[in-house]
Amino acid sequence: MKKHNFNSGPSILPQTVLEQAAQAIMEFNNTGLSLLEIGHRTTYFMEALAEARALVRELMDLDDSYEVLFLHGGATTQFMQVPMNLLDTNETAAYCDNGIWGNKALKEASLFGNVNVVASSKDKNHTYINKGFDIPADAKYLHITTNNTVEGTQWHHIPDTNVPIVADMSSDIFSRPLDYKKFALIYAGAQKNMGAAGVNLVVVKKDILGKITRPIPSIMDYAKHIAADSLMNTPPVFAVYVALLTLRWIKAEGGLEEMGKRNLEKSNLLYQTLDSLPIFTPTVAKEDRSQMNAVFVLTNPAHEAPFLELCKERGMVGVKGYRTVGGIRVSMYNALALESVQIFCDLMHEFAASVS
Amino acid sequence: MKKHNFNSGPSILPQTVLEQAAQAIMEFNNTGLSLLEIGHRTTYFMEALAEARALVRELMDLDDSYEVLFLHGGATTQFMQVPMNLLDTNETAAYCDNGIWGNKALKEASLFGNVNVVASSKDKNHTYINKGFDIPADAKYLHITTNNTVEGTQWHHIPDTNVPIVADMSSDIFSRPLDYKKFALIYAGAQKNMGAAGVNLVVVKKDILGKITRPIPSIMDYAKHIAADSLMNTPPVFAVYVALLTLRWIKAEGGLEEMGKRNLEKSNLLYQTLDSLPIFTPTVAKEDRSQMNAVFVLTNPAHEAPFLELCKERGMVGVKGYRTVGGIRVSMYNALALESVQIFCDLMHEFAASVS
């Protein structure tokens, strides 16, 4: 039976990326060796890394005032690394508290300096994105999570401010065209739209670095990674290579314009179906719905178990809500075909008919 | 032409591990999904992680006073993470300065507390291992690098001391039987004997944790990783799985006893050849030679380029010395067959005959 992969992460990747990755493990680039067995300072790998870095800048339309790094770890590593590099002990950073992950980020930041929670959607269980809040001009930076994977919300308008914006884009990186110049630092832990888990993408405007007094351990220091061309130590070679394959796929498919078009089409279909069937109840404010993760509940809680069972029977993988939240979550990352969403929507209709 | 992979790292892996890793990327465990696409909290992955952790303890013959963690990053990450967890600002740690990597480790530690360099082989370019040095009883821990990849030295006797020993085993992990109970903390960044780059193995005696006052960022906190069963955030799934495949291979081949036997046989062959041919000059004190990395020079420097050229012609990969050291370095990790060492030794003889 064909599986439809709605996993929230690690999640679906393009089939062609998987095939090329498997091939590279058997033999990389006619070297007679596996990708896992070649030195990271060989031309082979250094070219792959350089291509991946260049593709990120190209897809986001950023000039060379930005640097692109591929670093060890996941977004949780960046929760620490961002304030360690940007926030001095007596300074204040502005954080938006719009979900589980953003909340973890601000807690880690509080170990390094002062955190000012300038907006929070906690009053309504993080089911919306704050708008029109004040951003103190002296904040060192403003931290937002552009897509809240667990709660199913997404920022559709990036605030206009002179305060440098730091964004965790782990779950909507490369999913849509945006004015990426509005950001001073973008980070994204794999694995959602970008490749294998175990690598962080960090895109940083160079002029925000070097402005704190704290000594930074080498492996955490963005400036040192830039000086070392993102090759300070043995990088997560395989994860970087899968990121490259994914970036090539995105470009070949038409770049972020095309990804944005497809993701809009998929999420429109899903949300229209959701709104048309009273047995399902959306949990998120309409204008803040995520194109990546649709979160909803069964209007009658007794319907949840049989619906999940039906999904399982039909090969729908990963549609159960986050372990602390419950309900249903349907993740529709770049590599998920419209067809899978259509089949899921058909199933929603079928289930609705069966219980009415 | 068959390649003989003497890379210092990333380096050779067992062929069967590569085949199983490639297969898992196409489909993992009859799930209908790739290993790269499954959630890290699925039974499939959690079982793999638990098996890998158990195998480490079994191979090292350690009881449950030790915990086994698979964490993001490389050894360079541990250079910071060890003192962050173990060394308070006013405390002192003892470090042995026996090579490039150990030297980097002690520099990072100095950002967190006091570093007492209790032994250094810098006077002779790190070509030997210090012995019989004093370890102050009040040192928080003693840090050694059991195998110096760049310089080709290895600790063949682990010091007897009441001070907790912290060891960087990145380049000789799982290569020999040892009394692993002598260590309070062992870390090893992949990729040498353990699998794909992008994961750190940390084996820690639990009773050394929780003794400092510094707040530790979550992602760096060993105790929090233990509490989360090594699954605090999305781990480097693929690298952990390749580590598991390698650990299974080591066990199936006969465990650390067998690895030690093979590595001794390979390195004896190499060093005997080296000692028998005056056109080569070993650079390392005889009693401290590494079984993993044999480092030497051509007695006549003019012979180096033609020797390296001959190696290249015959498919010998990765025999050039470290970029800041030069000369020749032959790495003979677990997965390297005796046959490859034999062929390399034949080539040394052939070259010696051709220039004499």
XYZ file of C-alpha atoms in Angstrom:
712
model
C 0.000 0.000 0.000
C 1.288 3.451 -0.883
C 1.970 5.547 2.217
C 1.024 9.213 2.393
C 3.543 10.871 4.655
C 2.049 13.709 6.727
C 4.781 13.508 9.370
C 5.588 16.780 11.139
C 9.332 16.126 11.063
C 11.388 14.227 10.201
C 9.038 14.318 7.257
C 8.619 13.576 3.580
C 11.483 14.287 1.162
C 11.428 14.225 -2.643
C 11.814 10.677 -3.978
C 14.638 11.776 -6.264
C 16.554 13.154 -3.255
C 16.247 9.809 -1.473
C 17.486 7.934 -4.526
C 20.475 10.221 -5.008
C 21.321 10.071 -1.287
C 21.241 6.265 -1.280
C 23.396 6.196 -4.414
C 25.962 8.556 -2.832
C 26.278 6.191 0.101
C 27.162 3.360 -2.213
C 29.502 5.491 -4.328
C 29.990 9.223 -4.358
C 30.768 11.118 -7.510
C 32.804 8.335 -9.190
C 35.372 8.390 -6.393
C 35.178 4.655 -5.767
C 34.267 5.590 -2.186
C 31.108 6.219 -0.225
C 30.027 9.746 0.645
C 30.437 8.591 4.265
C 34.087 7.707 3.720
C 35.501 10.807 2.040
C 37.326 13.603 3.775
C 35.384 16.804 4.352
C 38.319 18.792 2.994
C 38.376 16.991 -0.319
C 37.383 18.985 -3.397
C 34.333 16.736 -3.739
C 32.790 17.738 -0.461
C 34.007 21.335 -0.459
C 32.324 21.877 -3.830
C 29.087 20.386 -2.522
C 29.174 22.642 0.545
C 29.934 25.733 -1.552
C 27.090 24.914 -3.935
C 24.639 24.447 -1.054
C 25.638 27.777 0.484
C 25.301 29.561 -2.850
C 21.904 27.997 -3.554
C 20.519 29.225 -0.231
C 21.562 32.770 -1.045
C 20.156 32.491 -4.569
C 16.798 31.034 -3.509
C 16.383 33.720 -0.825
C 17.678 36.477 -3.117
C 20.228 37.734 -0.599
C 23.446 39.595 -1.355
C 26.836 38.966 0.196
C 26.132 41.077 3.255
C 24.649 37.762 4.406
C 26.604 34.591 5.124
C 25.232 31.084 4.906
C 26.401 28.431 7.379
C 25.616 24.760 7.814
C 26.231 23.888 11.457
C 25.856 20.871 13.710
C 22.712 20.445 15.752
C 19.039 21.301 15.599
C 16.957 24.381 16.301
C 17.332 23.698 20.034
C 21.057 24.335 19.553
C 20.237 27.695 17.982
C 18.001 28.617 20.937
C 21.313 28.853 22.833
C 23.652 29.893 20.033
C 21.677 32.972 18.971
C 21.760 34.759 22.367
C 25.294 33.517 23.021
C 26.402 35.428 19.901
C 24.052 38.394 19.933
C 22.960 39.216 23.484
C 25.242 40.616 26.160
C 24.482 40.002 29.818
C 22.993 43.437 30.425
C 21.159 43.744 27.161
C 17.546 42.900 26.347
C 16.122 40.845 23.506
C 12.458 40.913 22.468
C 10.794 37.513 22.060
C 7.387 36.548 20.751
C 5.849 33.718 22.707
C 3.662 32.055 20.095
C 4.134 28.391 20.752
C 6.027 25.580 22.383
C 9.244 26.078 20.420
C 9.369 29.854 20.665
C 8.788 29.488 24.390
C 11.762 27.143 24.668
C 13.852 29.631 22.698
C 13.114 32.493 25.071
C 13.863 30.364 28.117
C 17.313 29.532 26.770
C 17.928 33.197 25.926
C 17.227 34.183 29.511
C 20.443 32.383 30.518
C 22.430 34.942 28.527
C 20.689 38.300 28.976
C 17.312 39.901 29.593
C 14.286 38.647 27.730
C 11.320 40.923 27.094
C 8.272 38.958 25.977
C 6.756 41.607 23.702
C 3.894 39.445 22.484
C 2.263 36.249 23.652
C -0.661 34.200 22.414
C -0.657 32.052 25.509
C -4.057 33.477 26.535
C -5.654 31.440 23.736
C -3.436 28.386 23.782
C -1.204 29.799 21.042
C -3.942 29.492 18.419
C -3.141 32.851 16.816
C -0.252 35.161 15.955
C 0.064 38.506 17.737
C -0.201 41.649 15.637
C 0.437 45.349 16.219
C 2.520 44.902 19.352
C 5.266 47.300 20.418
C 8.886 46.451 19.776
C 11.141 48.554 22.033
C 13.679 50.369 19.848
C 16.535 49.395 22.161
C 15.862 45.649 21.919
C 18.985 43.898 20.670
C 16.834 41.776 18.395
C 13.288 40.515 17.936
C 12.868 36.735 17.883
C 9.940 35.133 16.077
C 9.091 31.575 15.027
C 7.716 32.009 11.517
C 5.794 28.727 11.619
C 4.602 27.026 14.768
C 4.729 23.336 13.916
C 2.843 22.155 16.975
C 0.071 24.759 17.050
C -0.392 25.169 13.291
C 0.059 28.934 13.070
C 2.258 30.906 10.673
C 3.357 34.517 10.322
C 1.915 35.825 7.069
C 3.176 39.338 7.624
C 6.687 39.945 8.938
C 6.798 42.998 11.271
C 8.295 46.239 9.970
C 10.870 47.382 12.490
C 14.379 48.732 12.758
C 15.162 46.117 15.391
C 17.043 43.203 13.786
C 14.675 40.271 13.319
C 15.873 36.776 14.210
C 13.622 34.027 12.869
C 13.347 30.348 13.599
C 12.159 29.011 10.225
C 12.718 25.344 11.011
C 9.305 24.291 9.760
C 8.648 26.673 6.876
C 12.100 27.285 5.427
C 12.081 27.428 1.607
C 8.294 27.102 1.558
C 7.380 30.509 0.119
C 8.712 33.707 -1.381
C 9.331 36.390 1.250
C 11.434 39.504 1.487
C 14.256 37.692 3.275
C 16.170 40.970 3.566
C 13.825 41.830 6.410
C 15.705 39.323 8.582
C 19.050 39.792 10.316
C 19.367 36.112 11.150
C 17.425 33.093 9.946
C 17.928 29.631 11.350
C 16.353 26.312 10.561
C 17.063 22.921 11.989
C 16.591 20.082 9.575
C 14.521 17.970 8.973
C 11.367 19.382 7.352
C 11.781 21.093 3.976
C 15.564 20.876 3.978
C 16.932 17.378 4.339
C 18.255 14.950 6.909
C 18.208 15.759 10.635
C 21.513 16.760 12.205
C 22.240 20.051 10.501
C 21.261 23.668 11.095
C 21.055 26.262 8.386
C 22.068 29.694 9.659
C 21.772 32.747 7.414
C 23.240 35.783 9.105
C 23.743 39.421 8.188
C 27.380 39.883 8.991
C 27.088 43.385 10.470
C 25.139 42.124 13.507
C 28.096 40.038 14.691
C 31.040 41.042 16.880
C 29.014 43.382 19.080
C 29.166 41.591 22.422
C 31.845 41.230 25.071
C 31.219 37.609 26.122
C 33.900 35.114 25.041
C 32.197 32.584 22.762
C 33.325 28.937 22.580
C 34.765 28.352 19.086
C 32.177 25.837 17.946
C 29.374 28.272 18.854
C 30.922 31.377 17.297
C 29.202 32.406 14.046
C 32.098 34.707 13.122
C 34.624 31.886 13.451
C 32.443 29.615 11.314
C 32.273 32.350 8.668
C 36.057 32.750 8.769
C 36.401 28.965 8.347
C 33.986 28.911 5.378
C 31.509 26.769 7.355
C 34.178 24.083 7.723
C 35.617 24.658 11.202
C 35.375 20.997 12.124
C 34.090 17.839 10.445
C 30.604 18.908 9.431
C 27.574 16.601 9.329
C 28.643 15.586 5.818
C 25.672 13.434 4.903
C 23.061 15.887 6.225
C 24.719 18.754 4.351
C 24.706 16.697 1.166
C 21.001 15.840 1.512
C 20.339 19.553 2.073
C 22.180 20.245 -1.191
C 20.088 17.649 -3.033
C 16.907 19.210 -1.628
C 18.030 22.715 -2.591
C 18.774 21.546 -6.132
C 15.328 19.972 -6.281
C 13.668 23.204 -5.094
C 15.501 25.229 -7.726
C 14.741 22.746 -10.496
C 11.045 22.743 -9.589
C 10.855 26.523 -9.893
C 12.251 27.959 -6.662
C 10.352 29.549 -3.803
C 7.677 31.079 -6.069
C 6.661 27.618 -7.195
C 6.942 26.125 -3.679
C 4.728 28.937 -2.377
C 2.160 28.340 -5.133
C 1.990 24.615 -4.423
C 1.848 25.031 -0.660
C -0.971 27.563 -0.989
C -2.891 25.209 -3.254
C -2.461 22.240 -0.907
C -3.359 24.145 2.239
C -6.345 25.859 0.571
C -7.730 22.474 -0.388
C -7.248 21.124 3.123
C -8.722 24.151 4.916
C -11.683 24.387 2.526
C -12.488 20.749 3.236
C -12.070 21.357 6.956
C -14.408 24.364 6.910
C -17.014 22.450 4.918
C -17.322 19.514 7.311
C -18.859 20.297 10.723
C -17.543 17.057 12.221
C -14.100 18.716 12.211
C -13.276 21.888 14.125
C -10.291 24.040 13.236
C -8.385 25.294 16.290
C -6.451 28.138 14.713
C -7.486 31.713 13.850
C -8.328 31.729 10.148
C -5.887 34.467 9.137
C -2.977 32.795 10.931
C -3.372 29.265 9.607
C -0.160 27.547 8.643
C 0.437 26.319 5.111
C 2.735 23.674 6.549
C 0.801 22.170 9.475
C -2.989 22.097 9.649
C -4.151 21.510 13.206
C -7.750 20.661 14.103
C -9.888 18.442 16.307
C -12.868 16.195 15.878
C -15.932 18.176 16.971
C -17.099 15.099 18.839
C -14.015 13.791 20.701
C -15.408 10.252 20.455
C -14.770 10.416 16.693
C -11.028 10.956 17.048
C -9.959 7.352 17.635
C -11.985 5.862 14.749
C -10.819 8.645 12.412
C -7.171 7.987 13.305
C -7.780 4.278 12.823
C -9.225 4.871 9.356
C -6.217 7.048 8.463
C -3.917 4.247 9.540
C -5.823 1.660 7.490
C -5.462 3.827 4.395
C -1.730 4.458 4.786
C -1.954 8.035 6.093
C 1.130 8.439 8.281
C 1.771 11.028 10.996
C -1.642 12.688 11.306
C -1.893 12.471 15.077
C -1.455 15.805 16.865
C 1.636 16.658 18.918
C 1.935 14.545 22.049
C 1.121 17.403 24.449
C -1.652 18.871 22.284
C -3.677 15.974 20.871
C -6.168 16.216 18.015
C -5.137 15.990 14.365
C -2.148 17.546 12.625
C -1.621 17.239 8.896
C 1.817 18.399 7.765
C 2.133 19.383 4.129
C 5.784 20.176 3.494
C 7.289 20.990 0.078
C 7.773 17.375 -0.966
C 4.177 16.332 -0.256
C 2.161 15.984 -3.449
C -1.219 17.677 -3.911
C -2.515 14.177 -4.633
C -1.814 13.103 -1.030
C -3.779 16.072 0.307
C -6.613 15.286 -2.102
C -6.730 11.677 -0.910
C -6.732 12.822 2.706
C -9.580 15.246 1.999
C -11.534 12.468 0.304
C -11.050 10.438 3.446
C -12.360 13.318 5.581
C -15.489 13.391 3.428
C -15.862 9.620 3.630
C -15.500 9.614 7.389
C -17.963 12.501 7.764
C -20.529 10.600 5.699
C -19.989 7.439 7.728
C -20.717 9.076 11.088
C -23.578 11.369 10.073
C 40.582 0.060 -9.742
C 39.919 -0.947 -6.149
C 40.546 1.897 -3.730
C 42.327 1.365 -0.424
C 40.935 3.919 1.985
C 43.526 5.199 4.487
C 41.581 8.403 5.184
C 42.045 9.842 8.671
C 38.352 10.705 8.980
C 35.776 10.634 7.617
C 37.248 7.227 6.886
C 36.523 3.696 5.800
C 33.386 1.923 7.030
C 32.444 -1.760 6.686
C 30.910 -2.453 3.256
C 27.927 -4.155 4.872
C 27.228 -1.005 6.909
C 27.201 1.089 3.739
C 24.817 -1.317 2.024
C 22.426 -1.400 4.961
C 22.547 2.400 5.310
C 21.745 2.900 1.618
C 18.899 0.388 1.871
C 17.450 2.178 4.918
C 17.370 5.405 2.936
C 15.269 3.748 0.258
C 13.037 1.968 2.772
C 13.434 1.560 6.508
C 12.317 -1.544 8.301
C 9.333 -2.340 6.024
C 7.669 0.946 6.945
C 7.145 1.992 3.342
C 9.123 5.109 4.254
C 12.737 6.190 4.180
C 14.800 6.312 7.368
C 15.071 10.055 6.618
C 11.290 10.475 6.669
C 10.253 8.769 9.892
C 9.634 10.492 13.193
C 12.346 10.153 15.820
C 9.690 9.254 18.384
C 8.365 6.317 16.415
C 8.968 2.865 17.858
C 11.231 2.118 14.887
C 13.746 4.798 15.696
C 13.447 4.591 19.473
C 14.280 0.895 19.317
C 17.311 1.599 17.149
C 18.532 4.268 19.566
C 17.994 2.013 22.593
C 19.871 -0.827 20.896
C 22.798 1.442 20.031
C 23.028 2.709 23.608
C 22.885 -0.823 24.998
C 25.542 -2.076 22.569
C 27.976 0.634 23.639
C 27.613 -0.388 27.277
C 27.948 -4.065 26.374
C 31.038 -3.616 24.191
C 32.738 -1.503 26.871
C 31.564 -3.760 29.693
C 30.102 -0.934 31.747
C 27.317 -1.169 34.301
C 24.403 1.193 34.681
C 26.331 3.678 36.767
C 27.255 4.900 33.280
C 24.877 6.481 30.768
C 25.303 6.438 27.006
C 24.221 9.441 24.940
C 24.234 10.177 21.232
C 24.394 13.947 20.816
C 24.636 16.433 17.994
C 28.014 17.736 16.905
C 31.630 16.624 16.789
C 34.465 16.413 19.292
C 34.894 20.177 18.995
C 31.433 20.495 20.530
C 32.570 18.330 23.448
C 35.644 20.546 23.978
C 33.074 23.103 25.200
C 30.395 20.803 26.595
C 32.689 18.907 28.980
C 33.890 21.944 30.980
C 30.449 23.572 30.727
C 29.038 20.561 32.612
C 31.942 19.649 34.887
C 34.072 22.690 35.663
C 32.937 25.608 37.793
C 34.444 29.042 37.282
C 36.789 28.834 40.278
C 37.754 25.200 39.848
C 40.737 23.714 38.038
C 40.866 20.921 35.496
C 44.055 19.066 34.551
C 44.736 18.754 30.816
C 47.373 16.841 28.903
C 48.672 18.759 25.932
C 49.686 15.947 23.582
C 48.557 17.181 20.208
C 46.552 19.580 18.116
C 43.154 18.374 19.255
C 43.963 18.135 22.959
C 45.364 21.628 22.727
C 42.119 22.906 21.248
C 40.211 21.146 24.043
C 42.185 22.888 26.788
C 41.765 26.293 25.155
C 37.987 25.893 25.132
C 38.024 24.706 28.760
C 39.834 27.879 29.805
C 36.668 29.836 28.949
C 34.873 28.028 31.778
C 37.394 27.581 34.615
C 41.091 27.194 35.348
C 43.180 24.871 33.213
C 46.313 23.263 34.611
C 48.437 21.744 31.856
C 49.880 18.856 33.849
C 51.763 17.283 30.940
C 52.869 18.483 27.523
C 54.839 16.888 24.715
C 55.129 20.177 22.874
C 58.914 20.168 23.451
C 59.231 17.375 20.883
C 56.459 18.363 18.511
C 53.982 16.044 20.222
C 55.801 12.924 19.033
C 55.408 11.113 22.361
C 53.005 10.633 25.267
C 53.934 11.963 28.710
C 54.341 9.454 31.511
C 54.746 9.660 35.275
C 53.509 13.219 35.623
C 51.743 14.546 38.716
C 47.998 14.893 38.774
C 46.940 17.292 41.543
C 44.416 15.534 43.771
C 42.103 18.547 43.739
C 41.810 18.671 39.930
C 38.147 18.436 38.951
C 39.100 16.036 36.180
C 42.027 14.950 34.024
C 41.541 15.302 30.261
C 43.470 13.122 27.840
C 43.173 12.393 24.127
C 43.649 8.642 23.931
C 44.717 8.732 20.288
C 46.273 11.730 18.580
C 45.078 11.433 14.982
C 47.369 14.099 13.597
C 50.592 13.175 15.384
C 50.149 9.397 15.392
C 50.529 8.774 19.133
C 48.314 6.710 21.413
C 48.001 6.132 25.150
C 48.833 2.472 25.785
C 48.582 2.824 29.552
C 45.776 4.829 31.125
C 46.967 6.665 34.279
C 45.965 5.329 37.686
C 44.461 8.196 39.619
C 41.550 9.094 41.851
C 40.898 12.153 39.727
C 38.051 11.452 37.276
C 39.468 10.852 33.806
C 37.782 12.455 30.803
C 38.925 11.021 27.492
C 38.512 12.160 23.919
C 38.461 8.822 22.077
C 37.299 10.202 18.738
C 39.938 8.359 16.759
C 40.354 5.108 18.674
C 36.876 4.420 20.028
C 35.957 0.709 19.882
C 39.435 -0.173 18.594
C 40.711 -2.241 21.554
C 39.788 -3.795 24.869
C 40.503 -1.474 27.816
C 39.304 -1.181 31.369
C 36.709 1.423 30.476
C 35.729 1.710 34.139
C 38.867 3.803 34.573
C 37.079 6.657 32.816
C 34.499 9.036 34.240
C 33.556 10.412 30.839
C 34.385 9.210 27.337
C 33.475 11.149 24.227
C 33.992 10.471 20.566
C 32.911 12.479 17.590
C 32.098 10.429 14.528
C 33.379 9.677 11.915
C 36.244 7.172 12.379
C 35.400 3.801 13.886
C 31.798 4.692 14.621
C 29.818 5.831 11.627
C 28.654 8.949 9.819
C 29.842 12.407 10.868
C 27.383 14.551 12.805
C 27.013 12.635 16.024
C 28.908 12.482 19.311
C 29.007 9.481 21.551
C 29.169 10.469 25.223
C 29.567 7.818 27.925
C 29.339 9.374 31.351
C 29.464 8.115 34.919
C 26.352 9.664 36.370
C 27.821 10.549 39.756
C 30.136 13.197 38.291
C 27.178 15.302 37.112
C 25.204 17.941 39.001
C 28.189 19.295 40.895
C 28.511 22.781 39.464
C 26.599 26.009 39.986
C 26.632 27.375 36.418
C 23.268 27.275 34.620
C 23.691 25.033 31.565
C 21.750 25.605 28.329
C 19.370 22.648 27.878
C 20.935 21.296 24.703
C 24.352 21.198 26.398
C 23.221 19.634 29.667
C 24.230 15.974 29.981
C 21.799 15.438 32.876
C 18.870 16.715 30.821
C 19.845 14.461 27.920
C 19.949 11.506 30.315
C 16.527 12.420 31.679
C 15.223 12.602 28.095
C 16.713 9.203 27.186
C 19.055 10.803 24.651
C 16.026 12.155 22.768
C 15.679 15.758 23.950
C 15.318 17.087 20.419
C 15.364 15.594 16.922
C 18.623 13.664 16.990
C 20.901 13.191 13.967
C 18.757 10.187 13.013
C 20.823 8.916 10.107
C 24.172 9.251 11.908
C 22.803 7.442 14.958
C 21.521 4.643 12.744
C 24.879 4.248 10.990
C 26.500 4.126 14.432
C 24.106 1.307 15.340
C 24.995 -0.596 12.157
C 28.693 -0.198 12.942
C 28.210 -1.334 16.546
C 26.320 -4.412 15.347
C 29.167 -5.138 12.938
C 31.767 -4.824 15.712
C 29.828 -7.194 17.949
C 29.256 -9.714 15.145
C 32.965 -9.684 14.283
C 33.920 -10.542 17.866
C 33.786 -7.294 19.840
C 36.669 -5.186 21.089
C 38.938 -8.205 21.724
C 38.812 -9.059 18.033
C 39.126 -5.411 16.928
C 42.176 -5.045 19.169
C 43.741 -8.189 17.733
C 43.224 -7.044 14.160
C 44.424 -3.517 14.800
C 47.564 -4.821 16.490
C 48.252 -7.126 13.568
C 47.771 -4.372 10.990
C 49.856 -1.811 12.837
C 52.631 -4.323 13.605
C 52.890 -5.107 9.908
C 53.021 -1.423 9.007
C 55.578 -0.453 11.663
C 57.794 -3.470 10.959
C 57.895 -2.474 7.307
C 58.603 1.110 8.271
C 61.472 0.127 10.564
C 62.977 -2.141 7.915
C 63.195 0.503 5.193
C 65.680 3.330 5.804
C 64.118 5.531 3.115
C 61.243 6.062 5.590
C 61.695 7.678 9.002
C 59.153 7.211 11.789
C 58.456 10.417 13.692
C 56.885 8.960 16.817
C 58.461 7.406 19.928
C 58.299 3.643 19.456
C 56.383 2.853 22.631
C 53.730 5.498 21.903
C 52.936 4.613 18.315
C 49.282 4.653 17.385
C 47.544 1.566 16.098
C 45.146 3.830 14.245
C 47.339 6.403 12.532
C 50.934 5.709 11.504
C 52.806 8.950 10.906
C 56.216 9.093 9.221
C 58.283 11.018 6.709
C 60.460 10.229 3.740
C 64.064 10.321 4.948
C 64.917 12.279 1.827
C 62.203 14.944 1.505
C 62.618 14.866 -2.294
C 61.115 11.354 -2.247
C 57.815 12.502 -0.740
C 56.113 13.795 -3.892
C 56.943 10.746 -6.063
C 55.891 8.400 -3.248
C 52.540 10.172 -2.878
C 52.134 10.080 -6.655
C 52.745 6.315 -6.700
C 50.193 5.853 -3.913
C 47.646 7.790 -5.942
C 48.343 5.726 -9.076
C 47.705 2.530 -7.125
C 44.433 3.683 -5.521
C 45.797 4.402 -2.022
C 43.560 7.177 -0.710
C 44.260 9.598 2.138
C 47.924 8.884 2.910
C 49.064 12.499 2.912
C 49.888 13.866 6.378
C 47.695 16.440 8.135
C 47.736 19.818 6.420
C 49.775 21.547 9.137
C 52.182 18.633 9.687
C 53.015 17.176 6.271
C 54.716 13.826 5.655
C 52.751 10.593 5.421
C 49.866 9.385 7.555
C 48.342 5.960 7.123
C 45.103 5.504 9.013
C 44.090 1.937 9.787
C 40.680 2.057 11.429
C 38.592 -0.982 12.343
C 37.032 -1.406 8.907
C 40.358 -1.411 7.048
C 41.341 -4.914 5.979
C 44.776 -6.366 6.695
C 44.997 -6.881 2.942
C 45.022 -3.126 2.340
C 47.884 -2.661 4.804
C 49.747 -5.529 3.142
C 49.330 -3.932 -0.278
C 50.521 -0.594 1.094
C 53.572 -2.255 2.679
C 54.352 -3.965 -0.638
C 54.225 -0.557 -2.239
C 56.654 0.830 0.359
C 59.070 -1.979 -0.541
C 58.597 -1.380 -4.247
C 59.218 2.338 -3.884
C 62.288 1.745 -1.698
C 63.742 -0.589 -4.326
C 63.031 1.911 -7.102
C 64.960 4.761 -5.473
C 67.888 2.818 -4.067
